[in-house]
PDB file of C-alpha atoms in Angstrom:
ATOM      1  CA  MET D   1       0.000   0.000   0.000  1.00 49.00           C
ATOM      2  CA  LYS D   2       1.328   3.438  -0.932  1.00 46.00           C
ATOM      3  CA  PRO D   3       2.286   5.742   1.992  1.00 42.00           C
ATOM      4  CA  TYR D   4      -0.316   8.398   1.164  1.00 37.00           C
ATOM      5  CA  ILE D   5      -3.026   5.719   0.937  1.00 39.00           C
ATOM      6  CA  GLN D   6      -1.962   4.408   4.328  1.00 40.00           C
ATOM      7  CA  ILE D   7      -2.144   7.918   5.762  1.00 39.00           C
ATOM      8  CA  HIS D   8      -5.606   8.490   4.290  1.00 40.00           C
ATOM      9  CA  ALA D   9      -6.782   5.116   5.615  1.00 38.00           C
ATOM     10  CA  ALA D  10      -5.412   5.909   9.073  1.00 40.00           C
ATOM     11  CA  LEU D  11      -7.116   9.318   9.096  1.00 34.00           C
ATOM     12  CA  LEU D  12     -10.379   7.751   7.964  1.00 38.00           C
ATOM     13  CA  LEU D  13     -10.151   5.211  10.777  1.00 37.00           C
ATOM     14  CA  ILE D  14      -9.542   7.975  13.327  1.00 38.00           C
ATOM     15  CA  VAL D  15     -12.524   9.958  12.025  1.00 35.00           C
ATOM     16  CA  LEU D  16     -14.753   6.874  12.123  1.00 39.00           C
ATOM     17  CA  LEU D  17     -13.686   6.116  15.696  1.00 40.00           C
ATOM     18  CA  ILE D  18     -14.453   9.681  16.775  1.00 43.00           C
ATOM     19  CA  LEU D  19     -17.844   9.669  15.051  1.00 43.00           C
ATOM     20  CA  THR D  20     -18.689   6.288  16.553  1.00 44.00           C
ATOM     21  CA  ALA D  21     -17.776   7.527  20.028  1.00 50.00           C
ATOM     22  CA  CYS D  22     -20.006  10.581  19.513  1.00 63.00           C
ATOM     23  CA  GLU D  23     -22.992   8.689  18.172  1.00 63.00           C
ATOM     24  CA  ARG D  24     -26.089   8.387  20.289  1.00 59.00           C
ATOM     25  CA  LYS D  25     -26.752   5.003  21.818  1.00 61.00           C
ATOM     26  CA  SER D  26     -30.475   5.460  21.244  1.00 59.00           C
ATOM     27  CA  SER D  27     -32.488   6.713  18.284  1.00 60.00           C
ATOM     28  CA  GLN D  28     -34.069   9.489  20.358  1.00 73.00           C
ATOM     29  CA  THR D  29     -32.982  13.083  19.903  1.00 82.00           C
ATOM     30  CA  SER D  30     -32.732  15.655  22.665  1.00 90.00           C
ATOM     31  CA  THR D  31     -33.504  19.363  22.341  1.00 96.00           C
ATOM     32  CA  ALA D  32     -32.363  22.041  24.759  1.00 98.00           C
ATOM     33  CA  THR D  33     -34.110  25.402  24.880  1.00 98.00           C
ATOM     34  CA  GLN D  34     -32.152  28.470  25.854  1.00 98.00           C
ATOM     35  CA  ILE D  35     -33.495  31.835  26.960  1.00 97.00           C
ATOM     36  CA  ASN D  36     -31.281  34.583  25.551  1.00 95.00           C
ATOM     37  CA  THR D  37     -27.484  34.177  25.383  1.00 93.00           C
ATOM     38  CA  ILE D  38     -24.814  34.191  28.069  1.00 92.00           C
ATOM     39  CA  HIS D  39     -23.393  37.296  26.389  1.00 90.00           C
ATOM     40  CA  SER D  40     -26.613  39.111  27.283  1.00 90.00           C
ATOM     41  CA  LEU D  41     -25.701  38.691  30.956  1.00 90.00           C
ATOM     42  CA  TYR D  42     -22.179  39.957  30.370  1.00 89.00           C
ATOM     43  CA  THR D  43     -23.746  43.074  28.839  1.00 90.00           C
ATOM     44  CA  ALA D  44     -26.011  43.513  31.886  1.00 92.00           C
ATOM     45  CA  GLN D  45     -29.307  42.555  30.238  1.00 93.00           C
ATOM     46  CA  TYR D  46     -30.901  41.237  33.411  1.00 95.00           C
ATOM     47  CA  ASP D  47     -34.578  41.906  32.675  1.00 96.00           C
ATOM     48  CA  GLY D  48     -36.659  38.768  32.241  1.00 96.00           C
ATOM     49  CA  ILE D  49     -38.208  37.859  28.892  1.00 96.00           C
ATOM     50  CA  ILE D  50     -40.169  34.722  29.855  1.00 97.00           C
ATOM     51  CA  THR D  51     -42.066  33.549  32.950  1.00 98.00           C
ATOM     52  CA  SER D  52     -41.181  30.451  34.925  1.00 97.00           C
ATOM     53  CA  ALA D  53     -44.532  28.936  33.908  1.00 98.00           C
ATOM     54  CA  GLU D  54     -43.617  29.403  30.248  1.00 98.00           C
ATOM     55  CA  LEU D  55     -40.107  28.054  30.799  1.00 98.00           C
ATOM     56  CA  SER D  56     -41.513  24.869  32.323  1.00 97.00           C
ATOM     57  CA  SER D  57     -43.106  23.977  28.991  1.00 97.00           C
ATOM     58  CA  TYR D  58     -39.636  23.600  27.452  1.00 98.00           C
ATOM     59  CA  GLY D  59     -38.089  21.125  29.887  1.00 98.00           C
ATOM     60  CA  ASN D  60     -37.920  19.454  33.292  1.00 98.00           C
ATOM     61  CA  PHE D  61     -34.203  19.982  33.956  1.00 99.00           C
ATOM     62  CA  GLY D  62     -32.084  23.098  33.765  1.00 99.00           C
ATOM     63  CA  LEU D  63     -30.427  26.143  35.242  1.00 99.00           C
ATOM     64  CA  GLY D  64     -30.381  29.903  34.852  1.00 98.00           C
ATOM     65  CA  SER D  65     -31.204  33.101  36.718  1.00 97.00           C
ATOM     66  CA  PHE D  66     -34.050  35.507  37.409  1.00 98.00           C
ATOM     67  CA  THR D  67     -34.735  39.176  36.664  1.00 97.00           C
ATOM     68  CA  GLY D  68     -32.074  41.347  38.258  1.00 96.00           C
ATOM     69  CA  LEU D  69     -30.054  38.182  38.950  1.00 96.00           C
ATOM     70  CA  ASP D  70     -32.365  37.758  41.925  1.00 96.00           C
ATOM     71  CA  GLY D  71     -31.394  34.187  42.735  1.00 95.00           C
ATOM     72  CA  GLU D  72     -30.045  31.079  41.033  1.00 98.00           C
ATOM     73  CA  LEU D  73     -32.479  29.037  38.939  1.00 98.00           C
ATOM     74  CA  ILE D  74     -32.560  25.275  39.401  1.00 99.00           C
ATOM     75  CA  MET D  75     -35.015  23.040  37.543  1.00 99.00           C
ATOM     76  CA  LEU D  76     -35.096  19.409  38.656  1.00 99.00           C
ATOM     77  CA  ASP D  77     -37.755  16.778  37.958  1.00 98.00           C
ATOM     78  CA  GLY D  78     -39.987  19.464  36.478  1.00 98.00           C
ATOM     79  CA  ILE D  79     -39.933  21.685  39.575  1.00 98.00           C
ATOM     80  CA  LEU D  80     -38.407  25.138  39.233  1.00 98.00           C
ATOM     81  CA  TYR D  81     -36.573  26.450  42.304  1.00 99.00           C
ATOM     82  CA  LYS D  82     -35.195  29.866  43.138  1.00 98.00           C
ATOM     83  CA  ALA D  83     -32.136  29.920  45.421  1.00 98.00           C
ATOM     84  CA  ASP D  84     -31.866  33.351  47.052  1.00 97.00           C
ATOM     85  CA  GLU D  85     -28.680  35.260  47.892  1.00 96.00           C
ATOM     86  CA  ASN D  86     -28.392  33.226  51.106  1.00 97.00           C
ATOM     87  CA  GLY D  87     -28.541  29.933  49.236  1.00 97.00           C
ATOM     88  CA  LYS D  88     -32.073  29.122  50.431  1.00 98.00           C
ATOM     89  CA  PRO D  89     -34.280  27.526  47.746  1.00 98.00           C
ATOM     90  CA  THR D  90     -38.019  27.996  47.343  1.00 98.00           C
ATOM     91  CA  ILE D  91     -40.371  26.939  44.556  1.00 98.00           C
ATOM     92  CA  ALA D  92     -40.409  29.786  42.033  1.00 98.00           C
ATOM     93  CA  SER D  93     -43.585  31.746  41.451  1.00 98.00           C
ATOM     94  CA  PRO D  94     -45.186  30.944  38.058  1.00 98.00           C
ATOM     95  CA  SER D  95     -45.121  34.654  37.182  1.00 98.00           C
ATOM     96  CA  ILE D  96     -41.482  35.355  38.045  1.00 98.00           C
ATOM     97  CA  THR D  97     -39.476  36.319  34.966  1.00 98.00           C
ATOM     98  CA  ILE D  98     -36.220  34.927  33.619  1.00 98.00           C
ATOM     99  CA  PRO D  99     -33.501  36.649  31.536  1.00 97.00           C
ATOM    100  CA  PHE D 100     -31.343  33.582  30.918  1.00 97.00           C
ATOM    101  CA  ALA D 101     -31.771  29.821  31.260  1.00 98.00           C
ATOM    102  CA  THR D 102     -31.008  26.516  29.575  1.00 98.00           C
ATOM    103  CA  VAL D 103     -33.495  23.654  29.966  1.00 98.00           C
ATOM    104  CA  THR D 104     -34.201  20.249  28.448  1.00 98.00           C
ATOM    105  CA  PHE D 105     -36.315  17.165  29.022  1.00 98.00           C
ATOM    106  CA  PHE D 106     -33.575  15.086  30.607  1.00 98.00           C
ATOM    107  CA  ALA D 107     -33.220  11.463  29.541  1.00 96.00           C
ATOM    108  CA  SER D 108     -29.985   9.812  30.594  1.00 95.00           C
ATOM    109  CA  GLU D 109     -28.148   7.864  27.932  1.00 93.00           C
ATOM    110  CA  THR D 110     -25.111   7.006  30.059  1.00 91.00           C
ATOM    111  CA  ASP D 111     -24.953   6.206  33.798  1.00 96.00           C
ATOM    112  CA  ILE D 112     -21.500   6.274  35.393  1.00 97.00           C
ATOM    113  CA  PRO D 113     -20.960   5.302  39.055  1.00 97.00           C
ATOM    114  CA  ILE D 114     -18.465   7.252  41.166  1.00 97.00           C
ATOM    115  CA  ASN D 115     -17.422   5.008  44.053  1.00 96.00           C
ATOM    116  CA  GLN D 116     -14.517   6.947  45.535  1.00 94.00           C
ATOM    117  CA  SER D 117     -13.860  10.563  46.457  1.00 96.00           C
ATOM    118  CA  GLN D 118     -13.094  12.742  43.456  1.00 96.00           C
ATOM    119  CA  GLN D 119     -12.946  16.434  42.689  1.00 98.00           C
ATOM    120  CA  LEU D 120     -15.576  17.608  40.231  1.00 97.00           C
ATOM    121  CA  VAL D 121     -12.867  18.774  37.826  1.00 96.00           C
ATOM    122  CA  ASP D 122     -11.555  15.190  37.674  1.00 96.00           C
ATOM    123  CA  VAL D 123     -15.034  13.855  36.935  1.00 97.00           C
ATOM    124  CA  ASN D 124     -15.378  16.422  34.146  1.00 96.00           C
ATOM    125  CA  ASP D 125     -12.053  15.270  32.727  1.00 94.00           C
ATOM    126  CA  MET D 126     -13.117  11.626  32.956  1.00 94.00           C
ATOM    127  CA  LEU D 127     -16.299  12.301  30.996  1.00 94.00           C
ATOM    128  CA  VAL D 128     -14.231  13.594  28.083  1.00 89.00           C
ATOM    129  CA  LEU D 129     -11.168  11.349  28.296  1.00 87.00           C
ATOM    130  CA  ASP D 130     -13.194   8.139  28.632  1.00 86.00           C
ATOM    131  CA  ARG D 131     -15.394   9.248  25.713  1.00 83.00           C
ATOM    132  CA  HIS D 132     -18.630   9.381  27.654  1.00 89.00           C
ATOM    133  CA  MET D 133     -18.833  12.816  26.008  1.00 91.00           C
ATOM    134  CA  CYS D 134     -17.352  14.460  22.929  1.00 86.00           C
ATOM    135  CA  GLU D 135     -15.754  17.872  23.327  1.00 85.00           C
ATOM    136  CA  ASN D 136     -17.486  19.311  20.254  1.00 89.00           C
ATOM    137  CA  LYS D 137     -21.079  18.581  21.318  1.00 93.00           C
ATOM    138  CA  PRO D 138     -23.352  19.969  24.091  1.00 96.00           C
ATOM    139  CA  TYR D 139     -24.575  17.751  26.944  1.00 97.00           C
ATOM    140  CA  ALA D 140     -26.894  17.894  29.926  1.00 98.00           C
ATOM    141  CA  ILE D 141     -25.331  16.322  33.023  1.00 98.00           C
ATOM    142  CA  LYS D 142     -26.906  15.176  36.287  1.00 99.00           C
ATOM    143  CA  ILE D 143     -24.788  14.103  39.268  1.00 99.00           C
ATOM    144  CA  LYS D 144     -26.745  12.695  42.215  1.00 99.00           C
ATOM    145  CA  GLY D 145     -25.135  11.388  45.370  1.00 98.00           C
ATOM    146  CA  ARG D 146     -23.174  12.189  48.506  1.00 99.00           C
ATOM    147  CA  PHE D 147     -20.724  15.081  48.512  1.00 99.00           C
ATOM    148  CA  ASN D 148     -17.910  15.694  50.976  1.00 99.00           C
ATOM    149  CA  TYR D 149     -18.396  19.395  50.362  1.00 99.00           C
ATOM    150  CA  ILE D 150     -19.982  21.761  47.883  1.00 99.00           C
ATOM    151  CA  HIS D 151     -18.502  25.230  47.493  1.00 98.00           C
ATOM    152  CA  TYR D 152     -21.172  27.490  45.998  1.00 98.00           C
ATOM    153  CA  ARG D 153     -22.300  31.065  45.575  1.00 96.00           C
ATOM    154  CA  SER D 154     -25.185  33.406  44.863  1.00 94.00           C
ATOM    155  CA  TRP D 155     -25.613  37.135  44.266  1.00 90.00           C
ATOM    156  CA  PRO D 156     -27.789  39.786  45.883  1.00 93.00           C
ATOM    157  CA  LYS D 157     -30.524  41.183  43.657  1.00 95.00           C
ATOM    158  CA  GLN D 158     -29.387  43.862  41.214  1.00 95.00           C
ATOM    159  CA  ASN D 159     -31.336  47.021  40.441  1.00 94.00           C
ATOM    160  CA  PRO D 160     -31.133  49.238  37.341  1.00 93.00           C
ATOM    161  CA  PRO D 161     -28.885  50.650  36.066  1.00 93.00           C
ATOM    162  CA  TYR D 162     -27.297  47.204  35.980  1.00 93.00           C
ATOM    163  CA  ILE D 163     -23.577  46.480  35.965  1.00 89.00           C
ATOM    164  CA  GLY D 164     -21.990  43.715  33.877  1.00 86.00           C
ATOM    165  CA  LEU D 165     -21.631  40.161  35.122  1.00 85.00           C
ATOM    166  CA  ASN D 166     -17.862  40.330  35.530  1.00 82.00           C
ATOM    167  CA  SER D 167     -18.270  43.307  37.878  1.00 84.00           C
ATOM    168  CA  LEU D 168     -20.302  41.267  40.363  1.00 87.00           C
ATOM    169  CA  ALA D 169     -17.468  39.058  41.609  1.00 83.00           C
ATOM    170  CA  ASN D 170     -16.742  41.410  44.504  1.00 86.00           C
ATOM    171  CA  ILE D 171     -20.289  41.282  45.844  1.00 89.00           C
ATOM    172  CA  GLU D 172     -21.080  37.594  45.430  1.00 91.00           C
ATOM    173  CA  LYS D 173     -21.798  35.531  48.522  1.00 95.00           C
ATOM    174  CA  ARG D 174     -19.920  32.251  48.921  1.00 96.00           C
ATOM    175  CA  TYR D 175     -20.839  29.267  51.053  1.00 98.00           C
ATOM    176  CA  LEU D 176     -19.438  25.864  51.915  1.00 98.00           C
ATOM    177  CA  ALA D 177     -21.715  22.921  52.673  1.00 98.00           C
ATOM    178  CA  LYS D 178     -20.181  19.738  54.091  1.00 98.00           C
ATOM    179  CA  ASP D 179     -21.334  16.093  54.020  1.00 98.00           C
ATOM    180  CA  ILE D 180     -24.407  16.689  51.934  1.00 98.00           C
ATOM    181  CA  ASP D 181     -26.761  14.615  49.783  1.00 99.00           C
ATOM    182  CA  ALA D 182     -27.576  16.601  46.668  1.00 99.00           C
ATOM    183  CA  THR D 183     -28.082  16.721  42.924  1.00 99.00           C
ATOM    184  CA  LEU D 184     -25.945  18.736  40.524  1.00 99.00           C
ATOM    185  CA  ILE D 185     -27.719  20.078  37.449  1.00 99.00           C
ATOM    186  CA  GLY D 186     -25.277  20.916  34.700  1.00 98.00           C
ATOM    187  CA  PHE D 187     -24.562  21.559  31.058  1.00 98.00           C
ATOM    188  CA  TYR D 188     -21.478  21.288  28.919  1.00 96.00           C
ATOM    189  CA  PHE D 189     -20.990  23.496  25.853  1.00 96.00           C
ATOM    190  CA  PRO D 190     -17.930  23.307  23.586  1.00 93.00           C
ATOM    191  CA  GLN D 191     -15.554  26.192  22.965  1.00 90.00           C
ATOM    192  CA  TRP D 192     -17.113  27.177  19.663  1.00 87.00           C
ATOM    193  CA  PHE D 193     -20.367  28.189  21.385  1.00 91.00           C
ATOM    194  CA  GLY D 194     -18.525  31.336  22.477  1.00 85.00           C
ATOM    195  CA  HIS D 195     -20.991  34.077  23.355  1.00 85.00           C
ATOM    196  CA  VAL D 196     -24.011  31.757  23.093  1.00 92.00           C
ATOM    197  CA  ASN D 197     -23.685  29.853  26.364  1.00 93.00           C
ATOM    198  CA  THR D 198     -21.190  29.250  29.157  1.00 91.00           C
ATOM    199  CA  ILE D 199     -18.444  27.275  27.493  1.00 90.00           C
ATOM    200  CA  SER D 200     -17.222  24.137  29.243  1.00 92.00           C
ATOM    201  CA  PHE D 201     -19.034  22.817  32.344  1.00 96.00           C
ATOM    202  CA  HIS D 202     -21.582  24.816  34.345  1.00 97.00           C
ATOM    203  CA  TYR D 203     -23.416  23.405  37.378  1.00 98.00           C
ATOM    204  CA  HIS D 204     -26.085  24.445  39.853  1.00 99.00           C
ATOM    205  CA  PHE D 205     -27.215  22.200  42.707  1.00 99.00           C
ATOM    206  CA  ILE D 206     -29.944  21.585  45.238  1.00 99.00           C
ATOM    207  CA  SER D 207     -29.716  19.470  48.379  1.00 99.00           C
ATOM    208  CA  ASP D 208     -32.002  16.463  48.743  1.00 99.00           C
ATOM    209  CA  ASP D 209     -33.746  18.110  51.697  1.00 98.00           C
ATOM    210  CA  HIS D 210     -34.232  21.309  49.668  1.00 98.00           C
ATOM    211  CA  THR D 211     -32.590  23.500  52.310  1.00 98.00           C
ATOM    212  CA  ILE D 212     -29.630  24.829  50.292  1.00 98.00           C
ATOM    213  CA  ALA D 213     -28.931  25.465  46.620  1.00 99.00           C
ATOM    214  CA  GLY D 214     -26.867  27.656  44.339  1.00 98.00           C
ATOM    215  CA  HIS D 215     -24.212  27.939  41.660  1.00 98.00           C
ATOM    216  CA  VAL D 216     -21.441  25.360  42.092  1.00 98.00           C
ATOM    217  CA  LEU D 217     -17.875  26.664  42.292  1.00 97.00           C
ATOM    218  CA  ASP D 218     -16.300  23.339  43.229  1.00 97.00           C
ATOM    219  CA  THR D 219     -17.154  20.105  44.988  1.00 98.00           C
ATOM    220  CA  ASN D 220     -15.642  16.862  46.188  1.00 98.00           C
ATOM    221  CA  ILE D 221     -17.821  13.856  45.379  1.00 98.00           C
ATOM    222  CA  HIS D 222     -17.943  11.025  47.934  1.00 98.00           C
ATOM    223  CA  ASN D 223     -20.066   8.708  45.792  1.00 98.00           C
ATOM    224  CA  ALA D 224     -22.604   9.417  43.091  1.00 98.00           C
ATOM    225  CA  ILE D 225     -24.188   8.445  39.805  1.00 98.00           C
ATOM    226  CA  VAL D 226     -23.295  10.658  36.849  1.00 98.00           C
ATOM    227  CA  GLN D 227     -25.907  10.724  34.090  1.00 98.00           C
ATOM    228  CA  VAL D 228     -25.256  12.190  30.648  1.00 97.00           C
ATOM    229  CA  ASP D 229     -27.778  13.278  28.005  1.00 97.00           C
ATOM    230  CA  PRO D 230     -26.393  14.421  24.609  1.00 96.00           C
ATOM    231  CA  ILE D 231     -27.998  17.565  23.190  1.00 96.00           C
ATOM    232  CA  ASP D 232     -28.773  17.247  19.475  1.00 95.00           C
ATOM    233  CA  LYS D 233     -30.570  20.541  18.948  1.00 95.00           C
ATOM    234  CA  LEU D 234     -30.540  23.959  20.630  1.00 96.00           C
ATOM    235  CA  ASP D 235     -33.464  26.385  20.331  1.00 97.00           C
ATOM    236  CA  ILE D 236     -32.844  29.968  21.479  1.00 96.00           C
ATOM    237  CA  ILE D 237     -35.543  32.448  22.480  1.00 96.00           C
ATOM    238  CA  PHE D 238     -34.145  35.961  22.062  1.00 90.00           C
ATOM    239  CA  THR D 239     -35.124  39.159  23.819  1.00 77.00           C
ATOM    240  CA  GLN D 240     -37.483  41.473  21.949  1.00 70.00           C
ATOM    241  CA  SER D 241     -36.105  44.524  23.740  1.00 61.00           C
ATOM    242  CA  LYS D 242     -34.982  47.436  21.558  1.00 55.00           C
ATOM    243  CA  THR D 243     -32.915  48.860  24.400  1.00 55.00           C
ATOM    244  CA  SER D 244     -29.149  48.800  23.939  1.00 52.00           C
ATOM    245  CA  PRO D 245     -27.106  46.904  26.540  1.00 53.00           C
ATOM    246  CA  SER D 246     -26.185  49.079  29.521  1.00 52.00           C
ATOM    247  CA  GLN D 247     -22.717  47.538  29.665  1.00 50.00           C
ATOM    248  CA  PRO D 248     -21.420  46.796  26.134  1.00 51.00           C
ATOM    249  CA  THR D 249     -18.473  44.428  26.175  1.00 48.00           C
ATOM    250  CA  ASN D 250     -16.217  42.523  23.851  1.00 50.00           C
ATOM    251  CA  GLU D 251     -15.229  40.093  26.582  1.00 50.00           C
ATOM    252  CA  TYR D 252     -15.374  36.446  25.604  1.00 45.00           C
ATOM    253  CA  PRO D 253     -17.331  34.630  28.339  1.00 47.00           C
ATOM    254  CA  SER D 254     -15.918  31.321  29.462  1.00 46.00           C
ATOM    255  CA  ALA D 255     -17.131  29.738  32.681  1.00 47.00           C
ATOM    256  CA  ALA D 256     -19.199  31.996  34.887  1.00 48.00           C
ATOM    257  CA  PRO D 257     -17.032  34.283  37.057  1.00 45.00           C
ATOM    258  CA  ASN D 258     -14.966  32.431  39.652  1.00 42.00           C
ATOM    259  CA  THR D 259     -16.198  29.020  38.559  1.00 46.00           C
ATOM    260  CA  ILE D 260     -13.381  26.500  38.959  1.00 41.00           C
ATOM    261  CA  VAL D 261     -14.927  23.352  37.538  1.00 50.00           C
ATOM    262  CA  THR D 262     -13.821  23.848  33.931  1.00 49.00           C
ATOM    263  CA  PRO D 263     -11.728  21.117  32.312  1.00 51.00           C
ATOM    264  CA  ARG D 264      -7.978  21.468  32.270  1.00 48.00           C
ATOM    265  CA  PRO D 265      -5.784  21.542  29.142  1.00 47.00           C
ATOM    266  CA  ARG D 266      -5.504  18.156  27.476  1.00 48.00           C
ATOM    267  CA  ASP D 267      -1.886  17.581  28.520  1.00 47.00           C
ATOM    268  CA  VAL D 268      -2.829  18.244  32.138  1.00 47.00           C
ATOM    269  CA  ARG D 269      -5.932  16.040  31.916  1.00 47.00           C
ATOM    270  CA  GLU D 270      -3.870  13.160  30.650  1.00 49.00           C
ATOM    271  CA  GLY D 271      -1.298  13.631  33.395  1.00 49.00           C
ATOM    272  CA  ASN D 272       1.594  14.463  31.083  1.00 45.00           C
ATOM    273  CA  ASN D 273       4.495  15.875  33.115  1.00 41.00           C
ATOM    274  CA  ASN D 274       2.096  17.023  35.767  1.00 40.00           C
ATOM    275  CA  PRO D 275       3.091  16.024  39.311  1.00 37.00           C
ATOM    276  CA  ASN D 276      -0.141  17.441  40.754  1.00 37.00           C
ATOM    277  CA  HIS D 277      -2.464  15.329  38.600  1.00 37.00           C
ATOM    278  CA  ASN D 278      -5.188  13.665  40.711  1.00 37.00           C
ATOM    279  CA  LYS D 279      -4.221  15.635  43.807  1.00 37.00           C
ATOM    280  CA  PRO D 280      -7.042  17.413  45.668  1.00 39.00           C
ATOM    281  CA  ASN D 281      -8.010  20.804  44.282  1.00 42.00           C
ATOM    282  CA  PRO D 282      -6.293  23.439  46.456  1.00 37.00           C
ATOM    283  CA  GLN D 283      -8.556  26.345  45.569  1.00 43.00           C
ATOM    284  CA  ILE D 284     -11.121  26.057  48.367  1.00 42.00           C
ATOM    285  CA  PRO D 285     -10.967  29.233  50.500  1.00 41.00           C
ATOM    286  CA  ASN D 286      -9.902  28.972  54.116  1.00 37.00           C
ATOM    287  CA  ASN D 287     -12.762  31.121  55.364  1.00 36.00           C
ATOM    288  CA  PRO D 288     -15.821  30.818  53.124  1.00 42.00           C
ATOM    289  CA  SER D 289     -18.988  32.531  54.256  1.00 42.00           C
ATOM    290  CA  ASN D 290     -21.008  30.557  56.772  1.00 42.00           C
ATOM    291  CA  PRO D 291     -18.652  27.517  56.808  1.00 35.00           C
ATOM    292  CA  ASN D 292     -20.942  25.389  58.972  1.00 36.00           C
ATOM    293  CA  ARG D 293     -23.662  25.090  56.367  1.00 39.00           C
TER     294      ARG D 293
END
């Protein structure tokens, strides 16, 4: 066989392996519906464009925020919760409005048990490296189990004139919950989604007893089941507002501010020349707000 034919055959085999790994295991397709874009939050467009009752018609699983960033949105098993600035969840009013959210009707295609303590960043890496997910496709992710800790945050309600999302880092409220049974509600979007959604992994959570909830910064999983649902189609509902953003920006949004659960570079994920690979994440603060929660 000629060298160039061998090269072409090898490339074809690689492509086929990648496509096979990315294929759905079932014939069903999954649609996610998104309210506005993540870039709208970075440009301080915090006014809601859809009610929670309307949002519920598009899915039973998801995350987002509310008008004025007044709480973190968690949708689990068809129930929509609002976690306030203190991390206390309540069932959201049907009339409350939402400026940004991503929801889907969750149907797990892959169930992966976690039977030993792991940082969330390592679980994210495993999902990609073990080909449970493909880096160029969106996914909905549910992680239910026991957590050694969950480091999370929320923001106080914002009032007009709004400031951009990146300017809120100094006023966010952080919490640390220990030894907790909970469910993480997450999505993964590849790099090329850019200003459309939060690229990489993004998680919210709610405890099983519904006493605490919020946006996940980091967590250590004791044991859990990770469920993955590939997203085949994304519908976006855009704002009809004719008002210009109050905080125009050219910033390229990656993970939400101060989120530390994004995947590491490939060479780090694979442990190449990295003496700290698989060591506990050192970025948990020494004095988070309300550490006994």
